[in-house]
Coordinates of C-alpha atoms in Angstrom, one line a residue:
M1 CA -1.7 82.3 -141.0
P2 CA -2.2 85.8 -139.5
N3 CA -2.4 86.2 -135.7
A4 CA -4.9 88.3 -133.8
A5 CA -2.8 91.4 -133.9
E6 CA -2.2 91.1 -137.6
I7 CA -5.9 90.6 -138.2
L8 CA -6.6 93.8 -136.3
V9 CA -4.0 95.8 -138.3
D10 CA -5.2 94.3 -141.6
T11 CA -8.8 95.4 -140.6
L12 CA -7.6 98.9 -139.8
I13 CA -6.0 99.2 -143.2
A14 CA -9.2 97.8 -144.9
W15 CA -11.1 100.6 -143.1
N16 CA -8.7 103.2 -144.6
V17 CA -7.0 104.0 -141.3
E18 CA -3.6 105.6 -142.1
V19 CA -2.2 106.5 -138.7
V20 CA -2.3 105.2 -135.1
F21 CA -1.3 107.4 -132.2
G22 CA 0.3 105.7 -129.2
L23 CA 3.1 104.7 -126.9
P24 CA 4.7 101.2 -126.9
G25 CA 4.5 98.8 -123.9
D26 CA 4.9 95.1 -123.2
G27 CA 1.1 94.7 -123.1
I28 CA 0.8 95.6 -126.8
N29 CA 4.0 94.1 -128.2
G30 CA 2.0 92.0 -130.6
V31 CA 0.1 94.9 -132.0
M32 CA 3.3 96.9 -132.3
E33 CA 4.9 94.1 -134.3
A34 CA 1.9 94.0 -136.7
L35 CA 2.2 97.7 -137.2
R36 CA 6.0 97.4 -137.8
K37 CA 5.3 94.8 -140.6
N38 CA 2.8 97.2 -142.2
Q39 CA 4.7 100.4 -142.0
D40 CA 4.2 101.0 -145.8
K41 CA 0.4 101.0 -145.3
I42 CA -0.2 102.4 -141.8
S43 CA 1.9 104.8 -139.8
F44 CA 2.6 104.7 -136.0
V45 CA 3.0 108.1 -134.4
Q46 CA 4.8 107.8 -131.1
V47 CA 3.7 110.2 -128.4
R48 CA 5.2 111.0 -125.0
H49 CA 2.0 110.3 -123.0
E50 CA -1.1 108.2 -123.7
E51 CA -3.4 111.1 -122.9
S52 CA -1.9 112.9 -125.8
A53 CA -2.5 109.9 -128.0
A54 CA -6.2 110.0 -127.2
F55 CA -6.4 113.7 -127.8
M56 CA -4.6 113.3 -131.1
A57 CA -7.0 110.5 -132.2
C58 CA -10.0 112.7 -131.3
A59 CA -8.6 115.8 -133.0
Y60 CA -7.6 113.7 -136.1
A61 CA -11.2 112.5 -136.3
K62 CA -12.5 116.1 -136.0
W63 CA -10.1 117.5 -138.5
T64 CA -10.7 114.8 -141.1
G65 CA -14.1 113.2 -140.4
R66 CA -12.3 109.9 -140.5
L67 CA -11.7 107.3 -137.8
G68 CA -9.1 108.3 -135.2
V69 CA -7.1 105.5 -133.6
C70 CA -5.0 105.4 -130.4
L71 CA -3.1 102.6 -128.8
A72 CA -1.9 102.0 -125.2
T73 CA -0.5 99.3 -123.1
S74 CA -2.2 97.5 -120.2
G75 CA -3.1 99.0 -116.9
P76 CA -1.9 102.7 -116.6
G77 CA -1.3 103.0 -120.3
G78 CA -5.0 102.4 -120.8
T79 CA -6.2 104.5 -118.0
H80 CA -4.1 107.4 -119.3
L81 CA -6.3 107.5 -122.4
L82 CA -9.5 108.4 -120.7
T83 CA -9.4 112.2 -120.7
G84 CA -8.8 112.3 -124.5
L85 CA -11.5 109.7 -125.0
Y86 CA -14.0 111.6 -123.0
D87 CA -13.2 114.6 -125.3
A88 CA -14.2 112.4 -128.2
K89 CA -17.3 111.1 -126.5
L90 CA -18.6 114.6 -125.6
D91 CA -17.8 116.1 -129.0
Q92 CA -19.0 113.1 -131.0
A93 CA -15.7 112.2 -132.7
P94 CA -15.3 108.6 -134.0
V95 CA -12.3 107.1 -132.2
L96 CA -11.1 103.5 -131.8
A97 CA -9.0 102.9 -128.6
I98 CA -6.9 99.7 -128.6
T99 CA -5.4 98.6 -125.2
G100 CA -3.4 95.6 -124.1
M101 CA -4.1 93.3 -121.1
Q102 CA -2.1 90.9 -119.0
F103 CA -2.0 87.2 -120.1
H104 CA -5.5 85.9 -120.6
D105 CA -5.3 83.3 -117.9
L106 CA -4.1 85.7 -115.3
I107 CA -7.0 88.1 -115.5
E108 CA -8.4 89.0 -112.1
T109 CA -5.6 87.3 -110.2
F110 CA -4.0 90.5 -108.9
T111 CA -1.1 90.2 -111.3
Q112 CA 0.9 93.2 -112.6
Q113 CA -1.2 95.9 -114.3
D114 CA -4.3 93.8 -113.6
V115 CA -6.9 96.4 -114.6
D116 CA -10.1 95.5 -116.3
L117 CA -10.1 98.2 -118.9
T118 CA -13.4 97.1 -120.4
R119 CA -15.0 98.0 -117.1
V120 CA -13.0 101.2 -116.9
F121 CA -14.0 102.2 -120.4
N122 CA -17.7 101.3 -120.0
D123 CA -19.0 104.8 -119.6
V124 CA -16.8 106.4 -122.3
S125 CA -17.5 104.0 -125.1
V126 CA -20.3 103.1 -127.6
Y127 CA -18.7 99.7 -128.2
N128 CA -16.5 98.0 -125.7
V129 CA -15.0 94.5 -126.1
Q130 CA -12.5 92.2 -124.5
V131 CA -11.2 90.1 -127.4
S132 CA -11.2 86.4 -126.5
D133 CA -9.2 85.0 -129.4
A134 CA -8.1 85.4 -133.0
A135 CA -11.4 84.1 -134.4
H136 CA -13.2 86.7 -132.2
M137 CA -10.9 89.4 -133.5
E138 CA -12.1 88.7 -137.1
N139 CA -15.6 89.8 -136.1
V140 CA -15.1 92.6 -133.5
A141 CA -12.3 94.6 -135.2
S142 CA -14.5 95.5 -138.1
L143 CA -17.5 96.0 -135.9
A144 CA -15.6 98.4 -133.7
C145 CA -14.5 100.6 -136.6
R146 CA -18.1 100.6 -138.0
T147 CA -19.7 101.4 -134.6
A148 CA -17.3 104.3 -133.9
L149 CA -18.0 105.9 -137.2
A150 CA -21.8 105.2 -137.2
R151 CA -22.4 106.3 -133.7
K152 CA -19.7 109.0 -133.7
G153 CA -18.1 107.9 -130.5
V154 CA -15.5 105.7 -128.9
A155 CA -15.0 102.0 -129.6
H156 CA -12.6 100.0 -127.4
L157 CA -10.9 96.7 -128.0
S158 CA -8.9 95.2 -125.1
I159 CA -6.6 92.4 -126.0
A160 CA -4.6 90.1 -123.8
S161 CA -0.9 90.1 -124.7
D162 CA -0.8 86.4 -125.5
I163 CA -4.0 86.5 -127.5
Q164 CA -2.4 89.2 -129.8
E165 CA 0.1 86.6 -131.0
Q166 CA -2.4 83.7 -131.3
P167 CA -2.6 82.5 -135.0
A168 CA -6.1 82.3 -136.5
D169 CA -5.9 78.6 -137.0
A170 CA -5.1 78.1 -133.2
A171 CA -8.4 79.7 -132.2
K172 CA -11.3 77.3 -131.4
R173 CA -13.9 78.7 -133.7
S174 CA -17.5 78.0 -132.9
K175 CA -19.7 76.4 -135.5
R176 CA -21.7 79.6 -135.9
N177 CA -18.6 81.8 -136.4
R178 CA -18.1 81.3 -140.1
P179 CA -14.9 83.0 -141.6
A180 CA -15.4 86.3 -143.4
H181 CA -19.0 86.8 -142.5
T182 CA -18.5 90.3 -141.1
P183 CA -18.7 93.1 -143.8
Q184 CA -15.9 95.5 -144.2
D185 CA -17.8 98.4 -145.6
M186 CA -19.3 101.5 -144.0
F187 CA -22.9 102.2 -145.0
A188 CA -23.4 105.9 -144.2
P189 CA -26.9 106.6 -142.8
H190 CA -28.9 109.1 -144.9
C191 CA -31.6 111.1 -143.2
L192 CA -33.7 114.0 -144.3
A193 CA -36.6 115.6 -142.3
E194 CA -40.1 114.8 -143.5
D195 CA -41.9 117.4 -145.6
A196 CA -44.4 118.0 -142.8
E197 CA -41.7 118.9 -140.4
L198 CA -39.9 121.1 -142.9
D199 CA -43.2 122.9 -143.5
K200 CA -43.7 123.4 -139.8
A201 CA -40.2 124.8 -139.4
A202 CA -40.6 127.2 -142.4
A203 CA -44.0 128.4 -141.0
I204 CA -42.3 129.2 -137.6
L205 CA -39.4 131.1 -139.2
N206 CA -41.6 132.9 -141.8
D207 CA -44.0 134.1 -139.1
A208 CA -41.2 135.4 -136.9
R209 CA -39.9 139.0 -137.2
R210 CA -36.6 138.7 -135.5
V211 CA -34.8 135.4 -136.2
A212 CA -31.4 134.5 -134.8
I213 CA -29.3 131.6 -136.1
L214 CA -27.0 129.6 -133.8
A215 CA -24.5 127.6 -135.8
G216 CA -22.1 124.9 -134.4
R217 CA -19.6 122.4 -135.7
G218 CA -22.4 120.4 -137.4
A219 CA -22.9 123.4 -139.8
I220 CA -19.3 123.2 -141.1
G221 CA -19.6 122.3 -144.7
A222 CA -22.9 124.1 -145.0
A223 CA -21.6 127.7 -145.3
A224 CA -23.3 128.4 -148.6
E225 CA -26.7 127.1 -147.5
L226 CA -26.4 128.9 -144.1
Q227 CA -25.7 132.2 -145.9
D228 CA -28.8 131.7 -148.0
T229 CA -30.9 131.1 -144.9
A230 CA -29.5 134.2 -143.2
R231 CA -30.2 136.2 -146.3
L232 CA -33.8 135.1 -146.6
L233 CA -34.5 135.6 -142.9
K234 CA -32.3 138.7 -142.5
A235 CA -30.9 136.9 -139.5
P236 CA -27.6 137.3 -137.7
I237 CA -25.5 134.1 -137.3
V238 CA -24.2 133.5 -133.8
K239 CA -21.4 131.0 -133.7
A240 CA -20.8 128.4 -131.0
L241 CA -17.1 128.0 -130.3
L242 CA -16.8 124.7 -132.2
G243 CA -18.5 126.5 -135.1
K244 CA -16.0 129.3 -135.3
A245 CA -14.9 128.3 -138.8
V246 CA -18.4 127.9 -140.2
L247 CA -18.2 131.4 -141.7
P248 CA -15.3 133.9 -141.7
D249 CA -15.2 136.0 -138.6
D250 CA -15.5 139.2 -140.6
H251 CA -18.6 138.0 -142.5
P252 CA -21.4 140.6 -142.5
Y253 CA -24.0 138.1 -141.2
T254 CA -22.1 136.9 -138.2
T255 CA -22.0 138.4 -134.7
G256 CA -19.2 136.1 -133.6
G257 CA -19.2 133.8 -130.6
I258 CA -21.6 133.2 -127.8
G259 CA -21.2 132.5 -124.1
I260 CA -18.6 133.6 -121.7
L261 CA -16.1 133.8 -124.5
G262 CA -18.5 135.4 -126.9
T263 CA -19.6 138.8 -128.0
L264 CA -22.1 141.3 -126.7
P265 CA -24.0 141.5 -130.1
S266 CA -24.4 137.7 -130.0
Q267 CA -25.9 137.8 -126.6
Q268 CA -28.2 140.7 -127.5
A269 CA -29.4 138.9 -130.5
M270 CA -30.3 135.9 -128.5
E271 CA -32.0 138.0 -125.8
T272 CA -34.2 140.0 -128.3
C273 CA -35.0 137.4 -131.0
D274 CA -38.5 136.0 -131.3
A275 CA -37.3 132.8 -133.1
V276 CA -34.0 130.9 -133.1
L277 CA -32.8 128.4 -135.7
I278 CA -30.1 126.1 -134.2
V279 CA -28.0 124.4 -136.9
G280 CA -25.6 121.6 -135.8
S281 CA -25.0 122.8 -132.3
T282 CA -25.7 121.6 -128.7
F283 CA -23.9 124.6 -127.2
P284 CA -24.1 123.6 -123.5
Y285 CA -24.6 126.9 -121.6
I286 CA -28.4 127.1 -121.4
E287 CA -28.3 130.6 -119.8
Y288 CA -27.2 132.1 -123.1
Y289 CA -30.2 130.8 -125.1
P290 CA -33.4 132.9 -125.4
Q291 CA -35.7 132.7 -122.4
P292 CA -38.2 129.8 -123.0
G293 CA -41.5 131.3 -124.0
K294 CA -40.0 134.4 -125.5
A295 CA -38.7 132.8 -128.7
R296 CA -39.9 129.8 -130.8
G297 CA -37.3 127.2 -131.8
V298 CA -36.3 125.2 -134.8
Q299 CA -33.3 122.8 -134.8
I300 CA -31.3 120.9 -137.4
D301 CA -29.1 118.1 -136.2
C302 CA -28.0 114.8 -137.7
D303 CA -28.6 113.1 -134.3
A304 CA -32.3 112.9 -133.2
Q305 CA -31.2 112.5 -129.6
R306 CA -29.8 116.0 -129.6
I307 CA -33.0 117.7 -130.8
G308 CA -34.4 120.0 -128.1
L309 CA -31.5 119.1 -125.8
R310 CA -30.8 122.8 -124.8
F311 CA -33.8 124.7 -126.0
P312 CA -37.5 123.7 -126.3
V313 CA -37.9 123.6 -130.1
E314 CA -41.2 123.2 -131.9
A315 CA -39.7 121.7 -135.1
G316 CA -36.9 119.3 -135.1
L317 CA -35.2 118.5 -138.5
V318 CA -33.1 115.4 -138.3
G319 CA -30.5 115.3 -141.1
D320 CA -27.4 116.7 -142.7
A321 CA -27.1 120.4 -142.2
A322 CA -26.4 121.4 -145.8
E323 CA -29.0 119.1 -147.3
T324 CA -31.7 120.1 -144.8
L325 CA -31.0 123.8 -145.2
R326 CA -31.4 123.5 -148.9
A327 CA -34.8 121.9 -148.4
L328 CA -35.8 124.5 -145.8
N329 CA -34.6 127.4 -147.9
K330 CA -37.0 126.5 -150.7
R331 CA -39.9 127.1 -148.2
L332 CA -38.6 130.3 -146.6
E333 CA -40.0 133.7 -147.6
Q334 CA -37.7 136.6 -148.2
K335 CA -38.1 139.0 -145.2
R336 CA -38.3 142.7 -146.0
D337 CA -37.6 144.1 -142.6
G338 CA -33.9 144.1 -142.0
E339 CA -33.9 146.1 -138.7
F340 CA -33.0 143.2 -136.5
L341 CA -30.0 142.2 -138.7
G342 CA -29.0 145.9 -139.0
T343 CA -29.0 146.4 -135.3
A344 CA -26.8 143.3 -134.8
Q345 CA -24.4 144.5 -137.5
N346 CA -24.2 148.0 -135.9
S347 CA -23.6 146.5 -132.5
M348 CA -20.9 144.2 -134.0
Q349 CA -19.1 147.2 -135.5
K350 CA -19.0 148.9 -132.0
W351 CA -17.9 145.6 -130.5
R352 CA -15.0 145.4 -132.9
E353 CA -14.0 149.0 -132.2
M354 CA -14.0 148.2 -128.5
M355 CA -11.9 145.1 -129.0
H356 CA -9.4 147.1 -131.1
Q357 CA -8.8 149.4 -128.1
S358 CA -7.4 146.5 -126.1
E359 CA -5.6 145.0 -129.1
D360 CA -3.8 148.3 -129.8
S361 CA -2.7 148.9 -126.2
S362 CA 1.0 149.7 -125.7
A363 CA 0.7 149.3 -121.9
H364 CA 3.1 147.4 -119.8
P365 CA 2.8 144.6 -118.7
L366 CA 1.9 143.4 -122.2
K367 CA -1.8 142.9 -122.8
P368 CA -2.6 139.4 -124.2
Q369 CA -5.1 140.8 -126.7
R370 CA -2.3 142.7 -128.4
V371 CA -0.2 139.6 -129.1
A372 CA -3.2 137.4 -129.9
R373 CA -4.4 139.8 -132.6
A374 CA -0.9 140.2 -134.2
F375 CA -0.5 136.4 -134.1
G376 CA -3.8 135.8 -135.9
E377 CA -3.0 138.4 -138.6
R378 CA 0.0 136.3 -139.6
L379 CA -1.8 133.0 -140.1
A380 CA -1.7 131.8 -143.7
E381 CA -5.0 131.4 -145.5
N382 CA -5.1 127.6 -145.1
T383 CA -3.9 127.5 -141.5
I384 CA -5.4 125.0 -139.0
L385 CA -5.7 126.7 -135.6
A386 CA -6.0 124.9 -132.3
A387 CA -6.7 126.3 -128.9
D388 CA -6.4 125.0 -125.4
S389 CA -8.9 125.6 -122.5
G390 CA -8.5 128.7 -120.4
Q391 CA -8.0 132.4 -121.0
N392 CA -6.2 131.5 -124.3
T393 CA -9.5 130.1 -125.6
E394 CA -11.2 133.5 -125.1
L395 CA -8.2 135.2 -126.9
A396 CA -8.6 132.8 -129.9
A397 CA -12.4 133.2 -129.9
R398 CA -12.5 137.0 -129.7
H399 CA -9.2 138.3 -131.1
V400 CA -8.3 135.9 -133.9
D401 CA -10.4 136.4 -137.0
L402 CA -10.5 133.2 -139.1
G403 CA -10.9 133.5 -142.9
V404 CA -12.1 131.3 -145.7
G405 CA -10.1 128.1 -145.8
Q406 CA -8.9 128.2 -142.2
A407 CA -10.0 125.6 -139.6
F408 CA -10.4 125.7 -135.9
G409 CA -10.5 123.1 -133.2
V410 CA -10.7 122.8 -129.4
S411 CA -11.9 120.5 -126.7
G412 CA -15.5 121.5 -126.8
A413 CA -18.0 120.1 -124.2
L414 CA -15.2 118.6 -122.1
A415 CA -13.1 121.8 -122.2
S416 CA -10.0 120.0 -121.1
M417 CA -6.7 121.7 -120.5
S418 CA -3.6 120.3 -122.2
C419 CA -5.4 119.5 -125.5
G420 CA -4.1 122.3 -127.7
L421 CA -0.6 121.0 -128.5
S422 CA -2.0 117.5 -129.2
Y423 CA -4.7 118.9 -131.5
A424 CA -2.1 120.9 -133.4
I425 CA 0.1 117.8 -133.9
A426 CA -2.8 115.8 -135.1
A427 CA -3.6 118.5 -137.7
G428 CA 0.0 118.3 -138.9
I429 CA -0.1 114.5 -139.2
A430 CA -3.5 114.6 -141.0
F431 CA -2.5 117.4 -143.5
P432 CA 1.3 117.2 -144.1
G433 CA 2.8 120.5 -145.1
R434 CA -0.3 122.6 -144.2
P435 CA 0.4 125.5 -141.8
V436 CA -0.5 124.7 -138.2
A437 CA -0.9 127.1 -135.3
A438 CA -2.0 126.9 -131.7
I439 CA -2.8 129.3 -128.9
V440 CA -2.3 127.8 -125.5
G441 CA -1.9 128.9 -121.9
D442 CA 1.2 128.2 -119.7
G443 CA -0.9 126.0 -117.4
G444 CA -2.2 123.7 -120.1
L445 CA 1.1 123.6 -122.0
A446 CA 3.1 122.6 -118.9
M447 CA 0.9 119.5 -118.5
Q448 CA 2.0 118.0 -121.8
L449 CA 5.1 120.1 -122.7
G450 CA 7.0 117.0 -123.7
E451 CA 4.8 116.6 -126.7
F452 CA 6.5 119.5 -128.3
S453 CA 9.3 117.0 -129.0
T454 CA 6.8 115.0 -130.9
A455 CA 6.1 118.0 -133.1
V456 CA 9.9 118.3 -133.7
R457 CA 10.2 114.6 -134.4
Y458 CA 7.5 114.6 -137.1
G459 CA 8.4 117.9 -138.6
I460 CA 5.1 119.7 -137.8
P461 CA 5.2 123.2 -139.2
L462 CA 3.8 124.5 -135.9
K463 CA 3.6 128.1 -134.6
L464 CA 2.6 127.8 -131.0
L465 CA 1.8 130.9 -129.0
V466 CA 1.8 130.4 -125.2
I467 CA 0.1 133.0 -123.2
K468 CA 2.4 133.2 -120.1
N469 CA 1.0 134.9 -117.1
N470 CA 2.2 132.5 -114.5
M471 CA -1.4 132.1 -113.5
L472 CA -4.4 129.8 -114.0
N473 CA -6.1 132.9 -115.1
Q474 CA -9.5 131.6 -116.1
I475 CA -9.8 129.7 -112.8
A476 CA -8.8 132.7 -110.8
W477 CA -11.5 134.8 -112.4
E478 CA -14.1 132.0 -112.0
Q479 CA -13.3 131.9 -108.3
M480 CA -14.2 135.5 -108.0
M481 CA -17.2 135.6 -110.3
F482 CA -18.9 132.3 -109.6
L483 CA -18.8 132.2 -105.8
G484 CA -17.3 135.5 -104.6
N485 CA -14.1 133.9 -103.4
P486 CA -10.7 135.6 -103.6
Q487 CA -8.2 134.2 -106.1
F488 CA -6.3 131.4 -104.4
G489 CA -4.0 128.6 -105.5
C490 CA -3.8 129.7 -109.1
E491 CA -0.2 131.0 -109.2
L492 CA 2.2 129.0 -111.3
Q493 CA 6.0 128.5 -111.0
P494 CA 7.4 130.2 -114.2
I495 CA 8.8 128.0 -117.0
D496 CA 11.0 129.3 -119.8
F497 CA 9.1 127.8 -122.7
A498 CA 11.4 129.4 -125.3
K499 CA 14.4 127.6 -123.8
A500 CA 12.3 124.4 -123.5
A501 CA 11.5 124.5 -127.2
E502 CA 15.2 124.8 -128.1
A503 CA 16.1 122.0 -125.6
M504 CA 13.7 119.8 -127.5
G505 CA 15.1 120.7 -131.0
G506 CA 12.7 123.4 -131.9
K507 CA 12.9 127.1 -131.9
G508 CA 11.9 129.5 -129.1
F509 CA 11.1 133.2 -129.0
S510 CA 10.0 135.5 -126.2
I511 CA 7.9 138.7 -126.1
E512 CA 7.7 140.9 -123.0
R513 CA 6.8 144.3 -124.3
A514 CA 4.3 145.7 -126.8
D515 CA 7.1 147.2 -128.8
D516 CA 8.5 143.7 -129.4
V517 CA 5.4 142.1 -130.7
E518 CA 5.6 142.8 -134.4
R519 CA 9.4 142.2 -134.7
V520 CA 9.5 139.0 -132.7
L521 CA 6.4 137.5 -134.4
D522 CA 7.9 138.3 -137.8
Q523 CA 11.1 136.4 -136.8
A524 CA 9.1 133.5 -135.4
F525 CA 6.9 133.1 -138.5
A526 CA 9.9 133.2 -140.7
A527 CA 11.5 130.3 -138.9
S528 CA 11.1 126.8 -140.2
G529 CA 9.9 123.8 -138.1
P530 CA 8.1 123.8 -134.8
V531 CA 8.3 127.1 -132.9
I532 CA 7.2 128.2 -129.5
I533 CA 6.5 131.9 -129.0
E534 CA 6.3 132.8 -125.3
A535 CA 4.4 136.0 -124.5
L536 CA 4.8 137.2 -121.0
V537 CA 1.5 139.0 -120.4
D538 CA -0.4 140.9 -117.6
A539 CA -1.5 138.3 -115.0
Y540 CA -4.3 140.5 -113.9
E541 CA -6.0 141.1 -117.2
P542 CA -9.7 140.1 -116.6
M543 CA -11.5 137.3 -118.4
M544 CA -15.2 138.4 -118.5
P545 CA -18.4 137.4 -120.2
P546 CA -19.6 140.0 -122.7
K547 CA -22.4 141.1 -120.3
M548 CA -21.6 140.6 -116.7
P549 CA -24.5 138.9 -114.9
R550 CA -25.6 140.7 -111.8
D551 CA -24.8 137.8 -109.5
Y552 CA -21.3 137.7 -111.1
A553 CA -20.8 141.4 -110.5
K554 CA -21.9 141.1 -106.9
N555 CA -19.6 138.1 -106.3
F556 CA -16.7 140.0 -108.0
R557 CA -17.1 143.0 -105.7
K558 CA -17.3 140.7 -102.7
A559 CA -14.1 138.9 -103.6
L560 CA -12.1 141.9 -104.7
P561 CA -11.1 143.3 -101.2
Q562 CA -9.6 139.9 -100.2
T563 CA -7.8 139.2 -103.5
P564 CA -4.0 140.0 -103.8
N565 CA -3.0 142.8 -106.1
R566 CA -6.5 144.3 -105.9
D567 CA -5.3 147.7 -107.2
L568 CA -3.9 146.1 -110.5
I569 CA -7.2 144.3 -111.0
E570 CA -9.3 147.4 -110.4
E571 CA -7.1 149.3 -112.9
N572 CA -7.7 146.7 -115.6
V573 CA -11.4 146.5 -115.0
A574 CA -11.6 150.2 -115.5
R575 CA -10.2 149.9 -119.0
Q576 CA -12.0 148.8 -122.2
P577 CA -13.4 146.3 -123.0
A578 CA -13.8 145.2 -119.3
K579 CA -15.5 148.5 -118.4
T580 CA -18.3 148.0 -120.9
M581 CA -18.8 144.4 -120.0
M582 CA -19.2 145.3 -116.4
E583 CA -21.6 148.1 -117.2
A584 CA -23.7 146.0 -119.7
G585 CA -25.0 143.8 -116.9
E586 CA -26.0 146.7 -114.6

């Protein structure tokens, strides 16, 4: 007769879960034993910190579209999961979190690790249950998997350590709890906007003269349909960060990213359009959308709750992006005037030329744009690229051009540091043998540096570029731009990441000068196994929005006289592309 933990693991297998990310502990010994007995059917990936397990489960769900699962012991093990689980909540990734508890009859008695994790997880989860016994597990395990997938969020099961080992026949089943009454299948919802709403959307877009398209992660898988829409409307496609891989970065219809990490042509398109079509995106920075009243809005999203969340749309199309675009395209009229698209394309050409000026720099200290571009040019055509949060995100967004067949992932709405390495490991686990790369900062990597040994242990073919400026660079620039305060508290104690990689069984390389970039990257990409490439770059290279808002510029000038190394900052701001970004907002 199976016990509660075995019922749980059998349920995961029935739901086609192939991997569980976690860290053992006495509060989950029963679940660990059930996993051990089923090693031929489900894998356990041991991490070095539970936060990484949650990030990996979230990233696994994003990379694959399947259920990500993480496992942690009671008390601090469970609380450590929270950051990664909030990443899943905010980016709508289906994740099941399994946590242990103290013995069931010692709950709320101030015993060791007496933390009510169901209370702790209440905000982060769409389904949150303390399992009472083995008979209860038969019902809730399947329902947790179903709910996480159906509602694209976090489900949580908390199980007392002794309950995990309770046999099913020892549970006191109520008369209404009949065995095997809970279905094991997932019934995917199918939704397509009504004809009247499609007609309304088409009328808005057909009537407009200057349509801009904003595409996010929900548009991935709808590239062909999106291109048809852009062709019919002669519309530039602006990409939210999570939608970076929707179309190749060199595609003639796209103006690249939007927001503080985006491009000037994207911002100009949003400022001058008279209609915007939002496809699979709830890009959170409202200030980068068209001014309300100056453009009409149409939005496609599979979640009705997210329609009109950032911009007041007149037509909301609830459904799958590809299927909805196909239905919409049949109603769209081919526009003859291509001036708006042509202007965006010309602006994009100038933007690229400006970016190349910084990427071709031979200055010392080494410019981060130079190494990011060279790193991106070496990525194989089926590479999965992850980024962390910080200046490294801007470098990945602006200076790495993704092509057809490549994928991109990052902590989106949560924008958490320390996610990049975990995302990359999850990609390697999800797609064995496929090339994996990551661009991270020295601040974020230091938070979870030990996970590089996890990449070594599981043989992830990882090329990890760490932008080392011994500075929390993005935060330093935000201090100046957002509030007019001088940079303070952002300097980091240097770490030799190349030596750390070797100490953990991987390979490490260092780049300090522009003349070393090509040679060292060639060596690093020729090496097998996990690799860290440490690039020591200019700590005072600015991180700027494509068009500096006037209040940002005012704050920057206020903070500059009080900021250390003012002369180095001024020298960098006088170069391209920072010079044009500063002038664009004046």
